[in-house]
XYZ file of C-alpha atoms in Angstrom:
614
model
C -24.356 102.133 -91.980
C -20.950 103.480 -92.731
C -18.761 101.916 -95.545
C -16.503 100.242 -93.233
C -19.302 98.708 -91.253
C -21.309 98.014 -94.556
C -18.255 95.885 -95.795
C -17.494 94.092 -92.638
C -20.892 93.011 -92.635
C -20.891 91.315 -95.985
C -17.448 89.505 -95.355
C -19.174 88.040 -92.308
C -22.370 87.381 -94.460
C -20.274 85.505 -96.949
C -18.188 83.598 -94.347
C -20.912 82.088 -92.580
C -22.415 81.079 -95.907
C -19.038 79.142 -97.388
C -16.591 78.660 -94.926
C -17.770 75.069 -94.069
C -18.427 74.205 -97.787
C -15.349 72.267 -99.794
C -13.722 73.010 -103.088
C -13.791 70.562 -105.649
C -12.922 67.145 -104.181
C -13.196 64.451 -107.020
C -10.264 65.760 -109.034
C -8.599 62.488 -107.968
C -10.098 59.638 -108.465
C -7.592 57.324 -105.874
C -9.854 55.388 -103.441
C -8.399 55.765 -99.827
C -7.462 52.404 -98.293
C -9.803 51.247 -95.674
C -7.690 50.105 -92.300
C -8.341 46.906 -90.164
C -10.432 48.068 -86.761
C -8.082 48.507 -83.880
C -7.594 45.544 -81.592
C -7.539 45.756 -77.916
C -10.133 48.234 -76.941
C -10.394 49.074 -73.537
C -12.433 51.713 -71.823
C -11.868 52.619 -68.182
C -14.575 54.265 -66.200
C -13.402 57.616 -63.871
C -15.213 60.882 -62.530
C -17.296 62.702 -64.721
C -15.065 60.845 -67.794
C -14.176 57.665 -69.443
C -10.583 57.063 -70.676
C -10.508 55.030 -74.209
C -7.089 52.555 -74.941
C -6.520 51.041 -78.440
C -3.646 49.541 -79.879
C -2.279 51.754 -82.469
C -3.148 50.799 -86.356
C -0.098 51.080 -88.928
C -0.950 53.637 -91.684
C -4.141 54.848 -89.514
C -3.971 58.742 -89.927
C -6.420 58.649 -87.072
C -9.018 56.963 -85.433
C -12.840 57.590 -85.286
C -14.404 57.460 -81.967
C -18.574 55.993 -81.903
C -20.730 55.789 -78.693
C -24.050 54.493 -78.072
C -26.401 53.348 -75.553
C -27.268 50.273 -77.022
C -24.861 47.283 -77.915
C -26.275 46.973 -80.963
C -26.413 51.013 -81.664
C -26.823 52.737 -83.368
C -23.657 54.020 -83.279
C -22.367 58.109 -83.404
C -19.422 59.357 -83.741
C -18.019 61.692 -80.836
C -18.258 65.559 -80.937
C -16.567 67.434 -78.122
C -18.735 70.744 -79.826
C -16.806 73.742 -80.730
C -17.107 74.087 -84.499
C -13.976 70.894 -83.921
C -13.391 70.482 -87.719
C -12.054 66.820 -87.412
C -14.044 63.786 -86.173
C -11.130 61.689 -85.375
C -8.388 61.676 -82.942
C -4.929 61.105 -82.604
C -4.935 57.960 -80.948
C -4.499 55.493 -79.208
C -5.906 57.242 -76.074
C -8.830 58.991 -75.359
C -10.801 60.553 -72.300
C -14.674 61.242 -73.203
C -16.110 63.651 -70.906
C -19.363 63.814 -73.130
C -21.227 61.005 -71.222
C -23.527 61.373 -68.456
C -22.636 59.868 -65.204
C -24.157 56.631 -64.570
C -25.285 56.159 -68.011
C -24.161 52.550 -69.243
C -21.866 53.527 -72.923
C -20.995 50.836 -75.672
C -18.147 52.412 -77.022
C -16.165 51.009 -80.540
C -13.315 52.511 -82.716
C -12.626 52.811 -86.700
C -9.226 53.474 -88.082
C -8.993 55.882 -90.801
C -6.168 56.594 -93.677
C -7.668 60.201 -95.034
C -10.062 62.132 -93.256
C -12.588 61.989 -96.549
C -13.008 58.020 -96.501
C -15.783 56.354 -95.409
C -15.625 54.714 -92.032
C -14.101 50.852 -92.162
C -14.558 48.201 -89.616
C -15.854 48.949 -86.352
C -13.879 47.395 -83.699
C -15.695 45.208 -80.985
C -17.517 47.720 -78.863
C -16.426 47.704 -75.001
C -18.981 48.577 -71.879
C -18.515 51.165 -69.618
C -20.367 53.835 -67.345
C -18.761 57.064 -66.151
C -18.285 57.769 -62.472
C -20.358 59.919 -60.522
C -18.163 60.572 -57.579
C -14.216 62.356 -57.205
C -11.580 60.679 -58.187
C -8.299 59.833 -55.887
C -5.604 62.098 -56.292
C -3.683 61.020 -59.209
C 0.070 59.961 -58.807
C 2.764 61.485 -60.615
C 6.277 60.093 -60.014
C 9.584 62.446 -61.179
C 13.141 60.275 -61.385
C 15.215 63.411 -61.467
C 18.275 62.016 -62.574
C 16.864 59.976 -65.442
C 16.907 61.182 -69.199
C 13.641 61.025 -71.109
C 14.756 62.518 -74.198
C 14.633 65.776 -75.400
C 11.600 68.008 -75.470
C 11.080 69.607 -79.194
C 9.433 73.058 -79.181
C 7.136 72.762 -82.109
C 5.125 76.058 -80.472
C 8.407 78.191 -81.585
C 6.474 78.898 -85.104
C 3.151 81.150 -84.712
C 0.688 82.676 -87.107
C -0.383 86.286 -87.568
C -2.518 87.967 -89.819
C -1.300 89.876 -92.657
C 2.059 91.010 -91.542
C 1.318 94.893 -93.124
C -0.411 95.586 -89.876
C 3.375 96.367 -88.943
C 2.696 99.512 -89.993
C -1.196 100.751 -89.706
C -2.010 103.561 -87.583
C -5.398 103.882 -85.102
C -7.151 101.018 -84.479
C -9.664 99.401 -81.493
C -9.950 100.804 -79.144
C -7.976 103.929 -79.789
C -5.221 101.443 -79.506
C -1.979 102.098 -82.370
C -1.967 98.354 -84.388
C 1.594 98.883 -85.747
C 2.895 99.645 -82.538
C 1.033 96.662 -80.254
C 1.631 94.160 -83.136
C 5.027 94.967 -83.525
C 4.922 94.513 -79.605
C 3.504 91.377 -79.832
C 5.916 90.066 -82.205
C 8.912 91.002 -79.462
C 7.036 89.291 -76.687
C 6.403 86.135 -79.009
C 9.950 85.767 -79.921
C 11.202 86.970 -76.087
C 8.559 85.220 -73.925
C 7.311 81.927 -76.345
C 11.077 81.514 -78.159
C 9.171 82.080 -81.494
C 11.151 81.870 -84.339
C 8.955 81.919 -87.573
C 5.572 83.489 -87.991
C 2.880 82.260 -90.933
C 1.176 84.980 -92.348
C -1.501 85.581 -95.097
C -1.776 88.126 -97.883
C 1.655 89.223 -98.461
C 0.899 88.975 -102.161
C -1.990 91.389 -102.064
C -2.199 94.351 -103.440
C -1.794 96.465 -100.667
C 1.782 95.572 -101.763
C 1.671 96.694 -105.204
C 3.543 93.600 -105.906
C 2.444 92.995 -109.371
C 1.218 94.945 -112.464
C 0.813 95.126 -115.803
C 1.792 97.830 -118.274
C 1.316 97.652 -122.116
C 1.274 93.634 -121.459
C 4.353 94.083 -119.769
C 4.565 92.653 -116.046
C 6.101 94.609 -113.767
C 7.055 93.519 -109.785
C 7.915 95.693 -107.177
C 8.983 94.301 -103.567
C 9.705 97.278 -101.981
C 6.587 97.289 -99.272
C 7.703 93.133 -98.861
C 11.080 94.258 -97.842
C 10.079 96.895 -95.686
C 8.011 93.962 -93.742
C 10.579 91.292 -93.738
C 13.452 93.760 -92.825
C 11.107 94.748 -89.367
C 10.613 91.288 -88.870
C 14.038 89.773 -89.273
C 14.841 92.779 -87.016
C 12.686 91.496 -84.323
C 14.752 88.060 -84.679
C 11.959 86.345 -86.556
C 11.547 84.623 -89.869
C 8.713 84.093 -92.304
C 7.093 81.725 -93.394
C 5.976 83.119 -97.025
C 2.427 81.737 -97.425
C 1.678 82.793 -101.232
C -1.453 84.346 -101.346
C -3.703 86.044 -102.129
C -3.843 86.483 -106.295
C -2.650 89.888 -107.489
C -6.000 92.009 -108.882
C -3.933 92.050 -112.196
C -2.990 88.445 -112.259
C -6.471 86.944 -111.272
C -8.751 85.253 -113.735
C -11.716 86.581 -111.592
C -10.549 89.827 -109.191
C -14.815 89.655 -107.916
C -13.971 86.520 -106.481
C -12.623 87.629 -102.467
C -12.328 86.765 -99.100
C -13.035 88.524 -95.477
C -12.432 92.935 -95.159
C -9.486 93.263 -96.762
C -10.816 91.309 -100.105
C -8.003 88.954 -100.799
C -8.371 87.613 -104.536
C -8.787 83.648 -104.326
C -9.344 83.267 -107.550
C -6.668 81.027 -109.677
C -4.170 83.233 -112.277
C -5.398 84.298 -115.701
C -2.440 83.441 -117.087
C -0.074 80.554 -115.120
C 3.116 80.963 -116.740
C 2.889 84.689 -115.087
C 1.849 82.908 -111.857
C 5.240 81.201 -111.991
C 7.413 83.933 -113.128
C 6.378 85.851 -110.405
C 7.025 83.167 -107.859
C 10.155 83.212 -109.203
C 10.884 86.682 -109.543
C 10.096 87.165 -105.325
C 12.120 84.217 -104.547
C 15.095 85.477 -106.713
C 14.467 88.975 -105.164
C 14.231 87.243 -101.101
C 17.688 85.633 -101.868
C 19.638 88.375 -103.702
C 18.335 90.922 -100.654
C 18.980 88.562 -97.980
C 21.260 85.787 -98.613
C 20.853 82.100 -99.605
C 21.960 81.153 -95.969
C 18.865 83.257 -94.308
C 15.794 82.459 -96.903
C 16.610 79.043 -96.699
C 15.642 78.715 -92.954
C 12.267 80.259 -94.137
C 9.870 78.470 -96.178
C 7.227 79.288 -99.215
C 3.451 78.131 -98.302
C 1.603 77.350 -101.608
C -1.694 79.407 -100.756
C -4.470 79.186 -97.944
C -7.195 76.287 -97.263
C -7.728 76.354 -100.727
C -9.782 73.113 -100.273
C -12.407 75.955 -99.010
C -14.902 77.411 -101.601
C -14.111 80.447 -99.452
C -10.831 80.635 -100.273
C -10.129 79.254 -103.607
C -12.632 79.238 -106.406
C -10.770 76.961 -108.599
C -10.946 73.219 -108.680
C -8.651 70.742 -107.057
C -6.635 70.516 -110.024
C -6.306 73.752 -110.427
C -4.894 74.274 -106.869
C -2.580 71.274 -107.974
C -1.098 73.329 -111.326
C -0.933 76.459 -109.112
C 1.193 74.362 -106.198
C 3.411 72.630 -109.144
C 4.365 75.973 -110.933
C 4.925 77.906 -107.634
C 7.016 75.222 -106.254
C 9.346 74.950 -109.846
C 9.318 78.332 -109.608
C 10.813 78.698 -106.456
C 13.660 75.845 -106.632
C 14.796 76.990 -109.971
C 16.150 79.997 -108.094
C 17.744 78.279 -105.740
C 16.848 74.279 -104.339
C 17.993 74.934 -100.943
C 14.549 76.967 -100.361
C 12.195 75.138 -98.642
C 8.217 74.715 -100.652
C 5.254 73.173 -99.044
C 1.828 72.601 -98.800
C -1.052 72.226 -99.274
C -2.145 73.752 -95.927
C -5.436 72.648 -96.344
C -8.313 73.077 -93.358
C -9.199 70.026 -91.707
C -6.352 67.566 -93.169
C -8.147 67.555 -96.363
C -6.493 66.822 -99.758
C -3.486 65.152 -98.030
C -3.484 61.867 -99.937
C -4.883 63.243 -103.199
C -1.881 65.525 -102.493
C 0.627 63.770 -101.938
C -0.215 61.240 -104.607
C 0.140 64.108 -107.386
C 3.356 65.347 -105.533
C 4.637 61.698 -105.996
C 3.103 60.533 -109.368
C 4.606 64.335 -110.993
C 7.818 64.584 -109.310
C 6.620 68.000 -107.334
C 9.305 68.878 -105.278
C 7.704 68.771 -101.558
C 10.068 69.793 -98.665
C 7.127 70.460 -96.035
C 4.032 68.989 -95.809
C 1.233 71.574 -94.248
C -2.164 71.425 -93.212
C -4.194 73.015 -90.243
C -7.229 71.414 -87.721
C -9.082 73.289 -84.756
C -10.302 72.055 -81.233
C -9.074 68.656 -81.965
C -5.484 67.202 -81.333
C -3.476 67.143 -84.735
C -3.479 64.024 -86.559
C -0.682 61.539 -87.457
C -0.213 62.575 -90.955
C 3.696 61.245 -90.480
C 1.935 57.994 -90.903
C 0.694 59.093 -94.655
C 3.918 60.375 -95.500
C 5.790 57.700 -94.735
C 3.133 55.383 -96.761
C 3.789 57.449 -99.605
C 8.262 57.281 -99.040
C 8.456 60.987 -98.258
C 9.995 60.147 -94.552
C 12.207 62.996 -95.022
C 9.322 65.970 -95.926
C 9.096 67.906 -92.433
C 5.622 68.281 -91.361
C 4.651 71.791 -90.625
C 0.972 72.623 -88.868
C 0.346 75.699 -90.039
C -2.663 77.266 -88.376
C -3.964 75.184 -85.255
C -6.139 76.363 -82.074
C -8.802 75.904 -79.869
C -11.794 77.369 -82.139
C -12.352 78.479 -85.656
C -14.777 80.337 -85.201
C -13.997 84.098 -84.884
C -15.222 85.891 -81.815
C -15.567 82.656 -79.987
C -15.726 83.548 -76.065
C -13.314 80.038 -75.353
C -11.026 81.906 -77.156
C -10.099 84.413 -74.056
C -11.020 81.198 -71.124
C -9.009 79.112 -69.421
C -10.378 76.048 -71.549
C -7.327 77.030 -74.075
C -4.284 76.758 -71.797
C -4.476 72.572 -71.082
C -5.510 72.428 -74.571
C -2.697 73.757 -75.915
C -0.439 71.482 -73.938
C -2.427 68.207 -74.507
C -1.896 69.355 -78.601
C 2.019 70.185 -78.052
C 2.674 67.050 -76.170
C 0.642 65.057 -78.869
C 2.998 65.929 -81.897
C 6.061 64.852 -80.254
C 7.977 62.836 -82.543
C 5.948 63.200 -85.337
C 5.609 67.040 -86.188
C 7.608 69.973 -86.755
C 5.625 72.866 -86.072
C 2.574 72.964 -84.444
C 1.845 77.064 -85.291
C -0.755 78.043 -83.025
C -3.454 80.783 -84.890
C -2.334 83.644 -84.001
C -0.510 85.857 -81.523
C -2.333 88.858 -81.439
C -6.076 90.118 -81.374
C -5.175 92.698 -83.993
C -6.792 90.672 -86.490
C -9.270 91.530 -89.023
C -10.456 89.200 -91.546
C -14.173 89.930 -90.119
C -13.583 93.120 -88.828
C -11.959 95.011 -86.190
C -12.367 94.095 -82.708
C -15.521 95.991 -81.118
C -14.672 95.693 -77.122
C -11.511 94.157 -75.412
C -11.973 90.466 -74.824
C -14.306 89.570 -77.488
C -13.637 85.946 -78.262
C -10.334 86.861 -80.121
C -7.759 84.244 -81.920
C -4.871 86.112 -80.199
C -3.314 84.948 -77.578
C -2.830 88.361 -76.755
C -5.238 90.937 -76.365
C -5.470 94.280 -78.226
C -3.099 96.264 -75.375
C -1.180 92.760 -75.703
C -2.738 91.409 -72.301
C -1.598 88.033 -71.786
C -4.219 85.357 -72.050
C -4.171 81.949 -70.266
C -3.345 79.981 -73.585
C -0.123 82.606 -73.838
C 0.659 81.469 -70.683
C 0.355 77.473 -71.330
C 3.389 78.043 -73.914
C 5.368 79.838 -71.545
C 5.699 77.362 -69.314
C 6.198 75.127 -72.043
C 8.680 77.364 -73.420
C 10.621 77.270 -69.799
C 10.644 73.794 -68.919
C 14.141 73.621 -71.706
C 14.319 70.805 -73.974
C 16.129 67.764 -71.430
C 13.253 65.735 -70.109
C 13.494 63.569 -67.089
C 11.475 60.117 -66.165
C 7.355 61.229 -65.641
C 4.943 58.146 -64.660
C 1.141 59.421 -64.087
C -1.006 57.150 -63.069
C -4.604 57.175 -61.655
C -7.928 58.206 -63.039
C -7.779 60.072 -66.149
C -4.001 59.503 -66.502
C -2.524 60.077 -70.008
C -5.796 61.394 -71.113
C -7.059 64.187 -68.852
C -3.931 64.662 -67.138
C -0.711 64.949 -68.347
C 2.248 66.208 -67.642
C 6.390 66.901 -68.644
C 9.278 66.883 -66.103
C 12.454 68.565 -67.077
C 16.225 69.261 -65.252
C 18.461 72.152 -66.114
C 21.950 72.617 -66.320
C 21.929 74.729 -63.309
C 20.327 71.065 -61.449
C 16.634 72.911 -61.117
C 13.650 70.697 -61.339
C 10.361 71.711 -63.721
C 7.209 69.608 -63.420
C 4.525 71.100 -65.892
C 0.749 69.206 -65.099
C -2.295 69.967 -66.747
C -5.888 68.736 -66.922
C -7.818 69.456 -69.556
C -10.821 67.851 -72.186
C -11.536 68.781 -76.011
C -15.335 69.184 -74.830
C -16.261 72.298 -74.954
C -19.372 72.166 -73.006
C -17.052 71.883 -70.055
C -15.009 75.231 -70.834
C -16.391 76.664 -67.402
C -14.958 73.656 -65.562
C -16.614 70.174 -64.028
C -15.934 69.425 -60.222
C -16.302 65.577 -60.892
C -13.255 66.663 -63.619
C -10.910 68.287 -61.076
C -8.443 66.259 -59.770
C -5.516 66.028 -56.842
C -2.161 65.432 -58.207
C 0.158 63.117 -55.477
C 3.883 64.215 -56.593
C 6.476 62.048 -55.599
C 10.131 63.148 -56.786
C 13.482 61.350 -56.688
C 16.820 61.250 -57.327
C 17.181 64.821 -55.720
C 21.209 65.670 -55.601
C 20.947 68.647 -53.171
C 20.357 69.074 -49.530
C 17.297 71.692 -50.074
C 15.276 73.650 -52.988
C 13.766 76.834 -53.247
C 10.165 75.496 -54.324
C 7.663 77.725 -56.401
C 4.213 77.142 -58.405
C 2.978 78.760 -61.077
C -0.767 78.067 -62.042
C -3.262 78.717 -64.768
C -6.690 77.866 -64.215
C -9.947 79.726 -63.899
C -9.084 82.289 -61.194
C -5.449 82.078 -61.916
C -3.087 83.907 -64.412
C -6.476 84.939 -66.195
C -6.589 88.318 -67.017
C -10.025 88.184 -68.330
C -11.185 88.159 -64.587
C -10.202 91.265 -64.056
C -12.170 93.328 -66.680
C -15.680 93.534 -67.002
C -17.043 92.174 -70.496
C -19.900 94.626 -70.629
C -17.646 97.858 -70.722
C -15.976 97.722 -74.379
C -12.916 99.582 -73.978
C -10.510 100.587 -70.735
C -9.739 103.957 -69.591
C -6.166 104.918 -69.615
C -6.335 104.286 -65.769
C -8.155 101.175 -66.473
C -5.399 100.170 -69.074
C -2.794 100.805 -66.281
C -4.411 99.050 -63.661
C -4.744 95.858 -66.105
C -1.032 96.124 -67.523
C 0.167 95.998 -63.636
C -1.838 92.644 -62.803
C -1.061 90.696 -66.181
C 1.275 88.377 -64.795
C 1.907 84.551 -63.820
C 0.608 84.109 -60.608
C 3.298 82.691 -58.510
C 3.322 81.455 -55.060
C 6.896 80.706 -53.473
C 6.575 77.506 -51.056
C 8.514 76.454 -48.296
C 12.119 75.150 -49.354
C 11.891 71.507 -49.723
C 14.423 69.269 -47.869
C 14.805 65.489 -49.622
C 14.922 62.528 -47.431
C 17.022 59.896 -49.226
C 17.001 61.891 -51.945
C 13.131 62.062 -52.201
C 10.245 64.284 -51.251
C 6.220 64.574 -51.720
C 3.885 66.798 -52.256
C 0.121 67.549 -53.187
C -1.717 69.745 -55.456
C -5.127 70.415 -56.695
C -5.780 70.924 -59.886
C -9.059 71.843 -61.720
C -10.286 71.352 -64.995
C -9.217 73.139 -67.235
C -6.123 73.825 -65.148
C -1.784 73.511 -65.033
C 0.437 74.031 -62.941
C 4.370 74.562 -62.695
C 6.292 73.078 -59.954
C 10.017 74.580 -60.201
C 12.659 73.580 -57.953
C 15.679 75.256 -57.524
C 18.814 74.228 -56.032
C 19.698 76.503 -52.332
């Protein structure tokens, strides 16, 4: 075994043996409040799924969903599989697709204020048994010419892995990284409207940021500019996540994380910590202007509620945050400082509590979850009088777990839009993990679709999740009037209408589940959508759907797992079929102003209906 392989294979050793395990949680001693149970429970038996309705619990960062086949349980909570980080959902609606059809479910519901606390009251369980036979097509009613509010595109920030990859040579596949991630980059900001990208390491020493000579720190932000300067090039902006710990700076340089050993241990000395904080901030403005770096923002480290990636205690995580943020707004306090974009929504009250009691400033809050929809941590800010911090999901996808195979399905594209429609009104950013397959904490990719974050491919193929946020990304930002309603309405199936300036129509559906075991599809979970839309202004419309779905706008169908890498005909041949499969209809003609149509669509599956004005 080569050195290269030798190393990879000790990073993954030592990621499968810590990445689940949490840093030091009893720093604070605070004692998370314990919520009433919700009221109102209902649960609504459909095909192949049952759809859960609460009323909505004020404070309640989430909600705990428990199942059993007994009324008087035991009770478990849910697990849609995965490696889902987060027990606990959104609320107040659910659909379960876990349950076996014609199995009788008692069903109950626990509000919860931090995702550490112990489970409060249950709520009164409710009886229900999933369906065993298709549903009726679902109906889904457009009023054109009504507002709905505007349509916030919290996809527009990303994440990528260490932005140096910019400029690396030869890499899978014979493939040149610098070249396809700068490539993917363009595409991100062209294609997805990306404005900001979150990316680790740009304090490591493949930088040469930091050293010491004689005692005497030195800092050097040459390699830093020569990043930022491609990136603001490409008409993006980062998001300066401060990590990992300069070799000289760290109190333990042993202590490291994935290929590329990032240092996670805290500073030797903090006042140096700070001062270098300082000195890149200071550096950031002088090169670029106050009126640029304040549109970015400075991320106070990585997960460092992980063992894996922080090897100090919670209070030391805490001193590092306060210094780094000082730091920072003693340069200038327009710049924006955040944190403490922990995995799983951990630390968030114990947090926010030593932000408050210490006078920290706090201008973002960040944290990051996986196959689960974000939770309403605007809830625990508010509690806490910081209605004003933005709230900035920082890493967020499908899977955490590298080389998953969901990773390159179809699962991913409903998903994505069940989690973007989720946030509205109560995030900022929901930054999908990542854009691009180039991506090495564990090691290089070994064969083209191999379970990749990206949501591009090495040879920046367009995946089906890419796809999902295009369409998002196209529907603009004025909503119209959208009523669904049928089985699995609101839960399984959603979907956003939109109008243009130019009078086109955009109805985005999709139907999709956070279980995992159904990533190949269900037929009990496909459904028929019954479109009705009015308030039409114009004699006829050029009509065309876009889908993505198993067989559709899924690139991964067309290459054969088993062969690792494509020839340079093969890599043709792929590049000339990765595209949104279309279909242009026959021109629709309103009567009074109105006209119908049907669709199928699978699970996981969406579909774009676009109208255009003849």
């Amino acid at each position: 075994m080569d050195a290269s392989a030798n190393n990879e294979a000790q990073a993954r050793t030592d990621w499968e043996k810590r990445s689940g395990q949490r840093s030091d949680v009893q720093a604070e001693t605070r004692k998370a409040a314990l919520l009433p149970a919700p009221a109102d429970l209902t649960a609504t038996a459909g095909a192949g799924q049952v759809t859960l309705r609460w009323s909505a619990v004020t404070g309640a960062m989430g909600y705990a969903l428990l199942r059993s086949e007994s009324p008087d349980g035991p009770f478990a909570r849910l697990e849609h599989g995965g490696g889902g980080d987060v027990l606990a959902v959104p609320g107040p609606i659910y659909a379960d697709t876990t349950g076996k059809p014609g199995i009788m479910y008692w069903y109950a519901v626990s509000s919860i204020s931090d995702v550490s606390a112990p489970l409060g009251e249950l709520s009164a369980p409710v009886i229900v048994r999933p369906g065993a036979e298709s549903a009726e097509p679902l109906a889904l009613s457009v009023q054109s010419g009504t507002a709905a509010g505007r349509l916030n595109p919290v996809w527009q920030m990303l994440g990528s892995e260490h932005l140096s990859q910019l400029f690396y040579g030869v890499g899978p596949g014979g493939s040149d990284i610098g070249a396809e991630f700068e490539k993917a980059l363009h595409l991100a900001h062209s294609e997805l409207g990306a404005t900001h990208f979150r990316a680790h390491a740009i304090l490591n020493d493949e930088q040469g940021v930091y050293r010491e000579v004689a005692g005497v720190a030195h800092y050097d932000f040459t390699t830093i500019d020569r990043i930022y300067d491609r990136l603001l090039q490409l008409e993006l902006r980062p998001i300066v996540e401060l990590s990992y710990m300069p070799q000289e700076l760290a109190s333990d340089p042993s202590a490291t994380v994935f290929t590329y050993r990032g240092i996670i241990s805290p500073p030797r000395d903090w006042q140096r910590w700070a001062e270098l904080n300082r000195q890149l901030a200071a550096h950031l403005v002088e090169r670029y202007g106050i009126a640029e770096v304040s549109q970015w923002g400075f991320e106070v480290w990585n997960e460092p509620n992980l063992e894996v990636f922080w090897s100090g205690s919670q209070i030391d995580y805490f001193q590092l945050y306060d210094l780094a943020a000082r730091a920072i707004k003693s340069v200038d306090e327009r710049l924006l400082v955040g944190g403490p974009a922990t995995a799983a929504v951990g630390w968030i009250d114990d947090f926010l509590n030593f932000v408050r009691r210490e006078g920290v400033p706090l201008d973002f809050l960040s944290t990051h979850s996986y196959n689960n929809l974000p939770l309403d941590i605007k809830q625990t800010l508010k509690s806490y009088g910081f209605e004003r911090v933005r709230i900035w999901w920082t890493e967020w996808g499908v899977s955490p777990t590298h080389f998953g195979l969901v990773n390159d399905s179809a699962f991913g594209a409903p998903f994505i839009l069940h989690g973007m429609k989720s946030v509205q009104g109560r995030a900022d950013a929901l930054a999908y993990w990542v854009i691009s397959d180039h991506f090495e904490e564990l090691g290089r990719a070994t064969r083209l679709f191999h379970g990749g974050f990206g949501l591009l491919s090495i040879g920046n193929l367009r995946k089906p999740r890419y796809w999902a946020i295009a369409l998002a990304e196209s529907l603009g930002t004025e909503l119209v009037q959208c009523d669904l309603q049928g089985d699995g309405a609101g839960s399984l199936v959603d979907a956003w209408a939109s109008r243009k300036a130019d009078g086109s129509i955009h109805i985005l559906a999709w139907n999709g589940t956070l279980d995992q075991s159904k990533a190949q599809g269900d037929p009990l979970l496909d459904r028929r959508l019954a479109l009705r839309i009015e308030q039409l202004t114009e004699r006829a419309y050029h009509c065309v759907l876009a889908r993505i779905d198993s067989i559709h706008s899924n690139i991964t169908t067309h290459w054969h797992t088993e062969d690792e890498w494509p020839t340079a005909e093969q890599w043709e041949k792929l590049h000339s079929i990765d595209t949104l499969d279309e279909e242009t209809l026959p021109d629709v003609v309103p009567i009074a102003g109105e006209v119908q149509l049907e669709f199928d669509l699978p699970l996981p599956g969406v579909l774009l209906l676009s109208l255009m004005p003849r």
